[in-house]
Amino acid sequence: MPDSYYMEDSEKQYAELPTAFARAVRLDSIDQKPHRNLRLANIDDIPRLCAISFSATKKFATIPTLADLADDYDEPLIFQQRLALGNIYIVSEDELAIGFIAAYPMDNTIYIAEIAVHGEHQGKGIGRILLKAVFRWTTERAKFEGKPRARVSLTTYPDIPWNGPWYQKFGFVELDASEVGPWHVEKMTKDADERRLVRPGYRRCCMLWEADPEPN
């Protein structure tokens, strides 16, 4: 689901990041096919990103307790902020964008704010391609900065099949937000208190993926 987290303080926290490097990632050899393309998004993609986000959230309509989230999607301003803070990768088929992942640095990790695939294109492995792009960006960044571990984080519903269990298949593990950092603690608090995402039978959790940076 979209992660409408306010960005004002985050913009200050990451204003000094090396912009050129933050956007540098090799996009070749990540499951490219003749009719499929993986690329970085730009501001002109925002209307289509909004449409994909809206389509993807419709899956929540199948869960009565969370059905209202089916109409929850991120507005253009959120995508503008995400482009300024980090990277948004897009997968297109026949030049039509069908999925994206938005991620940016937070608490010494790369935080996935949203991953979404248009409802008509789910089940094609698009989500896996998008995750691999962020994993590669994160490992290259960790190697560049001399960090011992590449780390990717997110917040999600651990008991919904296409949320927590799906991320576990790629090596994400559940842990307390305090083990990741204060921004993740604040994010979890806002999800519960302001966004009211915690419902009877459906809790939220923080998850983390870690790996050694790729050798030189």
PDB file of C-alpha atoms in Angstrom:
ATOM      1  CA  MET A   1       0.000   0.000   0.000  1.00  0.00           C
ATOM      2  CA  PRO A   2       1.195   3.595  -0.464  1.00  0.00           C
ATOM      3  CA  ASP A   3       3.217   5.079   2.334  1.00  0.00           C
ATOM      4  CA  SER A   4       2.129   8.714   2.681  1.00  0.00           C
ATOM      5  CA  TYR A   5       4.813   9.717   5.149  1.00  0.00           C
ATOM      6  CA  TYR A   6       5.547  13.391   5.524  1.00  0.00           C
ATOM      7  CA  MET A   7       8.899  14.422   4.099  1.00  0.00           C
ATOM      8  CA  GLU A   8       9.811  17.862   5.472  1.00  0.00           C
ATOM      9  CA  ASP A   9      12.281  16.721   8.153  1.00  0.00           C
ATOM     10  CA  SER A  10      13.583  13.913   5.949  1.00  0.00           C
ATOM     11  CA  GLU A  11      14.487  16.448   3.275  1.00  0.00           C
ATOM     12  CA  LYS A  12      16.665  18.280   5.814  1.00  0.00           C
ATOM     13  CA  GLN A  13      18.228  15.035   7.033  1.00  0.00           C
ATOM     14  CA  TYR A  14      19.348  13.928   3.572  1.00  0.00           C
ATOM     15  CA  ALA A  15      19.973  17.269   1.868  1.00  0.00           C
ATOM     16  CA  GLU A  16      23.726  16.658   1.712  1.00  0.00           C
ATOM     17  CA  LEU A  17      23.619  13.213   0.096  1.00  0.00           C
ATOM     18  CA  PRO A  18      25.737  12.908  -3.076  1.00  0.00           C
ATOM     19  CA  THR A  19      22.988  13.356  -5.648  1.00  0.00           C
ATOM     20  CA  ALA A  20      24.995  12.018  -8.583  1.00  0.00           C
ATOM     21  CA  PHE A  21      25.761   8.789  -6.782  1.00  0.00           C
ATOM     22  CA  ALA A  22      22.284   8.453  -5.281  1.00  0.00           C
ATOM     23  CA  ARG A  23      20.886   8.168  -8.801  1.00  0.00           C
ATOM     24  CA  ALA A  24      23.650   5.973 -10.209  1.00  0.00           C
ATOM     25  CA  VAL A  25      22.751   2.319 -10.705  1.00  0.00           C
ATOM     26  CA  ARG A  26      23.310  -0.185 -13.489  1.00  0.00           C
ATOM     27  CA  LEU A  27      19.950  -1.114 -14.940  1.00  0.00           C
ATOM     28  CA  ASP A  28      21.223  -3.589 -17.481  1.00  0.00           C
ATOM     29  CA  SER A  29      20.956  -7.348 -16.902  1.00  0.00           C
ATOM     30  CA  ILE A  30      18.039  -7.077 -14.441  1.00  0.00           C
ATOM     31  CA  ASP A  31      15.549  -9.312 -16.233  1.00  0.00           C
ATOM     32  CA  GLN A  32      15.315  -7.091 -19.275  1.00  0.00           C
ATOM     33  CA  LYS A  33      13.198  -8.456 -22.117  1.00  0.00           C
ATOM     34  CA  PRO A  34      12.582  -7.099 -25.628  1.00  0.00           C
ATOM     35  CA  HIS A  35       9.176  -5.692 -24.614  1.00  0.00           C
ATOM     36  CA  ARG A  36      10.103  -4.872 -21.009  1.00  0.00           C
ATOM     37  CA  ASN A  37      12.220  -2.003 -19.716  1.00  0.00           C
ATOM     38  CA  LEU A  38      13.515  -0.985 -16.278  1.00  0.00           C
ATOM     39  CA  ARG A  39      14.459   2.646 -15.786  1.00  0.00           C
ATOM     40  CA  LEU A  40      14.570   5.509 -13.321  1.00  0.00           C
ATOM     41  CA  ALA A  41      11.451   7.643 -13.133  1.00  0.00           C
ATOM     42  CA  ASN A  42      11.312  11.367 -13.729  1.00  0.00           C
ATOM     43  CA  ILE A  43       8.773  14.072 -12.995  1.00  0.00           C
ATOM     44  CA  ASP A  44       6.904  13.416 -16.249  1.00  0.00           C
ATOM     45  CA  ASP A  45       6.043   9.922 -14.984  1.00  0.00           C
ATOM     46  CA  ILE A  46       4.120  11.151 -11.939  1.00  0.00           C
ATOM     47  CA  PRO A  47       0.583  10.940 -13.415  1.00  0.00           C
ATOM     48  CA  ARG A  48       1.161   7.301 -14.396  1.00  0.00           C
ATOM     49  CA  LEU A  49       2.714   6.531 -10.992  1.00  0.00           C
ATOM     50  CA  CYS A  50      -0.460   7.820  -9.335  1.00  0.00           C
ATOM     51  CA  ALA A  51      -2.579   5.603 -11.596  1.00  0.00           C
ATOM     52  CA  ILE A  52      -0.485   2.512 -10.805  1.00  0.00           C
ATOM     53  CA  SER A  53      -0.666   3.226  -7.079  1.00  0.00           C
ATOM     54  CA  PHE A  54      -4.446   3.602  -7.230  1.00  0.00           C
ATOM     55  CA  SER A  55      -4.844   0.355  -9.182  1.00  0.00           C
ATOM     56  CA  ALA A  56      -2.561  -1.633  -6.878  1.00  0.00           C
ATOM     57  CA  THR A  57      -4.380  -0.645  -3.684  1.00  0.00           C
ATOM     58  CA  LYS A  58      -7.656  -2.067  -5.017  1.00  0.00           C
ATOM     59  CA  LYS A  59      -6.472  -5.465  -3.784  1.00  0.00           C
ATOM     60  CA  PHE A  60      -7.288  -4.377  -0.233  1.00  0.00           C
ATOM     61  CA  ALA A  61     -10.980  -4.388  -1.166  1.00  0.00           C
ATOM     62  CA  THR A  62     -10.860  -8.177  -0.729  1.00  0.00           C
ATOM     63  CA  ILE A  63     -10.257  -7.745   3.032  1.00  0.00           C
ATOM     64  CA  PRO A  64     -13.344  -6.276   4.760  1.00  0.00           C
ATOM     65  CA  THR A  65     -11.389  -4.846   7.717  1.00  0.00           C
ATOM     66  CA  LEU A  66      -9.017  -3.020   5.363  1.00  0.00           C
ATOM     67  CA  ALA A  67     -11.395  -2.346   2.478  1.00  0.00           C
ATOM     68  CA  ASP A  68     -11.224   1.424   2.904  1.00  0.00           C
ATOM     69  CA  LEU A  69      -7.521   1.281   1.989  1.00  0.00           C
ATOM     70  CA  ALA A  70      -8.558   0.314  -1.540  1.00  0.00           C
ATOM     71  CA  ASP A  71      -9.144   4.012  -2.183  1.00  0.00           C
ATOM     72  CA  ASP A  72      -5.832   5.089  -0.621  1.00  0.00           C
ATOM     73  CA  TYR A  73      -3.110   6.217  -2.991  1.00  0.00           C
ATOM     74  CA  ASP A  74      -0.345   8.797  -3.061  1.00  0.00           C
ATOM     75  CA  GLU A  75      -0.824  12.192  -4.659  1.00  0.00           C
ATOM     76  CA  PRO A  76       1.617  13.891  -7.069  1.00  0.00           C
ATOM     77  CA  LEU A  77       3.369  15.928  -4.355  1.00  0.00           C
ATOM     78  CA  ILE A  78       4.420  12.743  -2.547  1.00  0.00           C
ATOM     79  CA  PHE A  79       6.073  11.427  -5.709  1.00  0.00           C
ATOM     80  CA  GLN A  80       7.859  14.731  -6.260  1.00  0.00           C
ATOM     81  CA  GLN A  81       9.291  14.485  -2.744  1.00  0.00           C
ATOM     82  CA  ARG A  82      10.356  10.888  -3.277  1.00  0.00           C
ATOM     83  CA  LEU A  83      12.161  11.812  -6.490  1.00  0.00           C
ATOM     84  CA  ALA A  84      14.045  14.499  -4.566  1.00  0.00           C
ATOM     85  CA  LEU A  85      14.978  12.163  -1.714  1.00  0.00           C
ATOM     86  CA  GLY A  86      15.919   8.979  -3.540  1.00  0.00           C
ATOM     87  CA  ASN A  87      15.033   6.817  -6.523  1.00  0.00           C
ATOM     88  CA  ILE A  88      11.860   5.586  -8.146  1.00  0.00           C
ATOM     89  CA  TYR A  89      12.339   2.672 -10.541  1.00  0.00           C
ATOM     90  CA  ILE A  90       9.745   1.879 -13.191  1.00  0.00           C
ATOM     91  CA  VAL A  91       9.097  -1.311 -15.138  1.00  0.00           C
ATOM     92  CA  SER A  92       7.411  -0.751 -18.480  1.00  0.00           C
ATOM     93  CA  GLU A  93       5.994  -3.184 -21.017  1.00  0.00           C
ATOM     94  CA  ASP A  94       5.660  -1.967 -24.584  1.00  0.00           C
ATOM     95  CA  GLU A  95       6.552   1.515 -23.283  1.00  0.00           C
ATOM     96  CA  LEU A  96       3.658   1.569 -20.783  1.00  0.00           C
ATOM     97  CA  ALA A  97       4.683   1.838 -17.110  1.00  0.00           C
ATOM     98  CA  ILE A  98       3.097  -1.033 -15.169  1.00  0.00           C
ATOM     99  CA  GLY A  99       4.944  -1.030 -11.842  1.00  0.00           C
ATOM    100  CA  PHE A 100       7.264   1.040  -9.671  1.00  0.00           C
ATOM    101  CA  ILE A 101       9.238   1.042  -6.443  1.00  0.00           C
ATOM    102  CA  ALA A 102      10.061   4.215  -4.497  1.00  0.00           C
ATOM    103  CA  ALA A 103      12.930   4.182  -2.004  1.00  0.00           C
ATOM    104  CA  TYR A 104      15.153   6.648  -0.191  1.00  0.00           C
ATOM    105  CA  PRO A 105      17.742   6.702   2.639  1.00  0.00           C
ATOM    106  CA  MET A 106      16.393   6.591   6.207  1.00  0.00           C
ATOM    107  CA  ASP A 107      18.142   5.550   9.442  1.00  0.00           C
ATOM    108  CA  ASN A 108      21.193   4.089   7.694  1.00  0.00           C
ATOM    109  CA  THR A 109      19.011   1.958   5.405  1.00  0.00           C
ATOM    110  CA  ILE A 110      17.344   2.367   2.054  1.00  0.00           C
ATOM    111  CA  TYR A 111      13.682   2.558   2.988  1.00  0.00           C
ATOM    112  CA  ILE A 112      11.062   1.284   0.529  1.00  0.00           C
ATOM    113  CA  ALA A 113       8.195   3.754   0.759  1.00  0.00           C
ATOM    114  CA  GLU A 114       6.042   2.003  -1.839  1.00  0.00           C
ATOM    115  CA  ILE A 115       6.127  -0.841  -4.328  1.00  0.00           C
ATOM    116  CA  ALA A 116       3.129  -1.123  -6.631  1.00  0.00           C
ATOM    117  CA  VAL A 117       2.172  -3.085  -9.731  1.00  0.00           C
ATOM    118  CA  HIS A 118      -0.885  -2.265 -11.797  1.00  0.00           C
ATOM    119  CA  GLY A 119      -3.700  -4.724 -11.144  1.00  0.00           C
ATOM    120  CA  GLU A 120      -3.736  -5.941 -14.746  1.00  0.00           C
ATOM    121  CA  HIS A 121      -0.062  -6.908 -14.570  1.00  0.00           C
ATOM    122  CA  GLN A 122       0.278  -8.534 -11.160  1.00  0.00           C
ATOM    123  CA  GLY A 123       1.654 -12.074 -11.009  1.00  0.00           C
ATOM    124  CA  LYS A 124       4.226 -11.498 -13.777  1.00  0.00           C
ATOM    125  CA  GLY A 125       7.261 -11.170 -11.504  1.00  0.00           C
ATOM    126  CA  ILE A 126       7.360  -7.382 -11.833  1.00  0.00           C
ATOM    127  CA  GLY A 127       7.691  -6.916  -8.077  1.00  0.00           C
ATOM    128  CA  ARG A 128      10.766  -9.146  -8.024  1.00  0.00           C
ATOM    129  CA  ILE A 129      12.408  -7.068 -10.744  1.00  0.00           C
ATOM    130  CA  LEU A 130      11.727  -3.883  -8.806  1.00  0.00           C
ATOM    131  CA  LEU A 131      13.113  -5.285  -5.555  1.00  0.00           C
ATOM    132  CA  LYS A 132      16.275  -6.438  -7.341  1.00  0.00           C
ATOM    133  CA  ALA A 133      16.809  -2.896  -8.624  1.00  0.00           C
ATOM    134  CA  VAL A 134      16.696  -1.508  -5.088  1.00  0.00           C
ATOM    135  CA  PHE A 135      18.922  -4.306  -3.783  1.00  0.00           C
ATOM    136  CA  ARG A 136      21.523  -3.491  -6.426  1.00  0.00           C
ATOM    137  CA  TRP A 137      21.337   0.252  -5.766  1.00  0.00           C
ATOM    138  CA  THR A 138      21.706  -0.395  -2.029  1.00  0.00           C
ATOM    139  CA  THR A 139      24.694  -2.732  -2.354  1.00  0.00           C
ATOM    140  CA  GLU A 140      26.481  -0.334  -4.700  1.00  0.00           C
ATOM    141  CA  ARG A 141      25.797   2.536  -2.332  1.00  0.00           C
ATOM    142  CA  ALA A 142      27.090   0.556   0.669  1.00  0.00           C
ATOM    143  CA  LYS A 143      30.255  -0.361  -1.238  1.00  0.00           C
ATOM    144  CA  PHE A 144      30.790   3.259  -2.281  1.00  0.00           C
ATOM    145  CA  GLU A 145      30.357   4.512   1.284  1.00  0.00           C
ATOM    146  CA  GLY A 146      32.449   1.745   2.827  1.00  0.00           C
ATOM    147  CA  LYS A 147      29.612   0.314   4.898  1.00  0.00           C
ATOM    148  CA  PRO A 148      29.913  -3.296   6.128  1.00  0.00           C
ATOM    149  CA  ARG A 149      26.334  -4.189   5.234  1.00  0.00           C
ATOM    150  CA  ALA A 150      23.758  -3.169   2.625  1.00  0.00           C
ATOM    151  CA  ARG A 151      20.399  -2.670   4.338  1.00  0.00           C
ATOM    152  CA  VAL A 152      16.875  -2.238   2.926  1.00  0.00           C
ATOM    153  CA  SER A 153      13.876  -1.616   5.182  1.00  0.00           C
ATOM    154  CA  LEU A 154      10.113  -1.261   4.906  1.00  0.00           C
ATOM    155  CA  THR A 155       6.920  -1.285   6.956  1.00  0.00           C
ATOM    156  CA  THR A 156       4.015  -3.553   6.065  1.00  0.00           C
ATOM    157  CA  TYR A 157       1.268  -5.917   7.190  1.00  0.00           C
ATOM    158  CA  PRO A 158       3.016  -9.161   8.224  1.00  0.00           C
ATOM    159  CA  ASP A 159      -0.087 -11.347   7.953  1.00  0.00           C
ATOM    160  CA  ILE A 160      -1.329 -10.401   4.466  1.00  0.00           C
ATOM    161  CA  PRO A 161       0.008 -12.848   1.844  1.00  0.00           C
ATOM    162  CA  TRP A 162       1.113 -10.216  -0.662  1.00  0.00           C
ATOM    163  CA  ASN A 163       2.783  -8.125   2.078  1.00  0.00           C
ATOM    164  CA  GLY A 164       4.964  -9.659   4.823  1.00  0.00           C
ATOM    165  CA  PRO A 165       5.094 -13.277   3.560  1.00  0.00           C
ATOM    166  CA  TRP A 166       6.002 -12.079   0.062  1.00  0.00           C
ATOM    167  CA  TYR A 167       8.898  -9.973   1.371  1.00  0.00           C
ATOM    168  CA  GLN A 168      10.136 -12.907   3.449  1.00  0.00           C
ATOM    169  CA  LYS A 169      10.713 -14.837   0.223  1.00  0.00           C
ATOM    170  CA  PHE A 170      13.383 -12.274  -0.667  1.00  0.00           C
ATOM    171  CA  GLY A 171      15.176 -12.388   2.671  1.00  0.00           C
ATOM    172  CA  PHE A 172      13.370  -9.715   4.686  1.00  0.00           C
ATOM    173  CA  VAL A 173      12.995 -10.459   8.389  1.00  0.00           C
ATOM    174  CA  GLU A 174      10.673  -8.848  10.911  1.00  0.00           C
ATOM    175  CA  LEU A 175      12.221  -6.842  13.731  1.00  0.00           C
ATOM    176  CA  ASP A 176      11.368  -4.054  16.125  1.00  0.00           C
ATOM    177  CA  ALA A 177      11.555  -0.604  14.567  1.00  0.00           C
ATOM    178  CA  SER A 178      13.851   0.547  17.368  1.00  0.00           C
ATOM    179  CA  GLU A 179      16.487  -1.857  16.039  1.00  0.00           C
ATOM    180  CA  VAL A 180      16.542   0.069  12.765  1.00  0.00           C
ATOM    181  CA  GLY A 181      16.412   3.643  14.014  1.00  0.00           C
ATOM    182  CA  PRO A 182      14.323   6.557  15.329  1.00  0.00           C
ATOM    183  CA  TRP A 183      12.808   7.477  11.976  1.00  0.00           C
ATOM    184  CA  HIS A 184      11.371   3.966  11.678  1.00  0.00           C
ATOM    185  CA  VAL A 185       9.972   4.201  15.204  1.00  0.00           C
ATOM    186  CA  GLU A 186       8.296   7.475  14.287  1.00  0.00           C
ATOM    187  CA  LYS A 187       6.967   5.938  11.078  1.00  0.00           C
ATOM    188  CA  MET A 188       5.389   3.020  12.940  1.00  0.00           C
ATOM    189  CA  THR A 189       3.856   5.395  15.478  1.00  0.00           C
ATOM    190  CA  LYS A 190       2.307   7.552  12.775  1.00  0.00           C
ATOM    191  CA  ASP A 191       0.938   4.487  10.980  1.00  0.00           C
ATOM    192  CA  ALA A 192      -0.833   3.441  14.165  1.00  0.00           C
ATOM    193  CA  ASP A 193      -1.918   6.776  15.644  1.00  0.00           C
ATOM    194  CA  GLU A 194      -2.467   9.100  12.686  1.00  0.00           C
ATOM    195  CA  ARG A 195      -3.075   6.869   9.686  1.00  0.00           C
ATOM    196  CA  ARG A 196      -4.937   4.255  11.765  1.00  0.00           C
ATOM    197  CA  LEU A 197      -3.508   1.374   9.754  1.00  0.00           C
ATOM    198  CA  VAL A 198      -3.505  -1.010  12.707  1.00  0.00           C
ATOM    199  CA  ARG A 199      -6.862  -2.802  12.723  1.00  0.00           C
ATOM    200  CA  PRO A 200      -8.336  -5.771  14.617  1.00  0.00           C
ATOM    201  CA  GLY A 201      -6.441  -8.825  13.386  1.00  0.00           C
ATOM    202  CA  TYR A 202      -4.048  -6.759  11.261  1.00  0.00           C
ATOM    203  CA  ARG A 203      -0.922  -5.351  12.847  1.00  0.00           C
ATOM    204  CA  ARG A 204       1.932  -3.454  11.211  1.00  0.00           C
ATOM    205  CA  CYS A 205       5.600  -4.390  11.370  1.00  0.00           C
ATOM    206  CA  CYS A 206       9.049  -3.264  10.306  1.00  0.00           C
ATOM    207  CA  MET A 207      11.154  -5.566   8.103  1.00  0.00           C
ATOM    208  CA  LEU A 208      14.825  -5.501   7.141  1.00  0.00           C
ATOM    209  CA  TRP A 209      16.956  -7.056   4.372  1.00  0.00           C
ATOM    210  CA  GLU A 210      20.732  -7.180   4.781  1.00  0.00           C
ATOM    211  CA  ALA A 211      23.595  -8.344   2.602  1.00  0.00           C
ATOM    212  CA  ASP A 212      27.335  -7.926   2.220  1.00  0.00           C
ATOM    213  CA  PRO A 213      28.259  -5.288  -0.371  1.00  0.00           C
ATOM    214  CA  GLU A 214      29.341  -6.685  -3.712  1.00  0.00           C
ATOM    215  CA  PRO A 215      33.135  -7.189  -3.878  1.00  0.00           C
ATOM    216  CA  ASN A 216      35.154  -4.862  -6.042  1.00  0.00           C
TER     217      ASN A 216
END
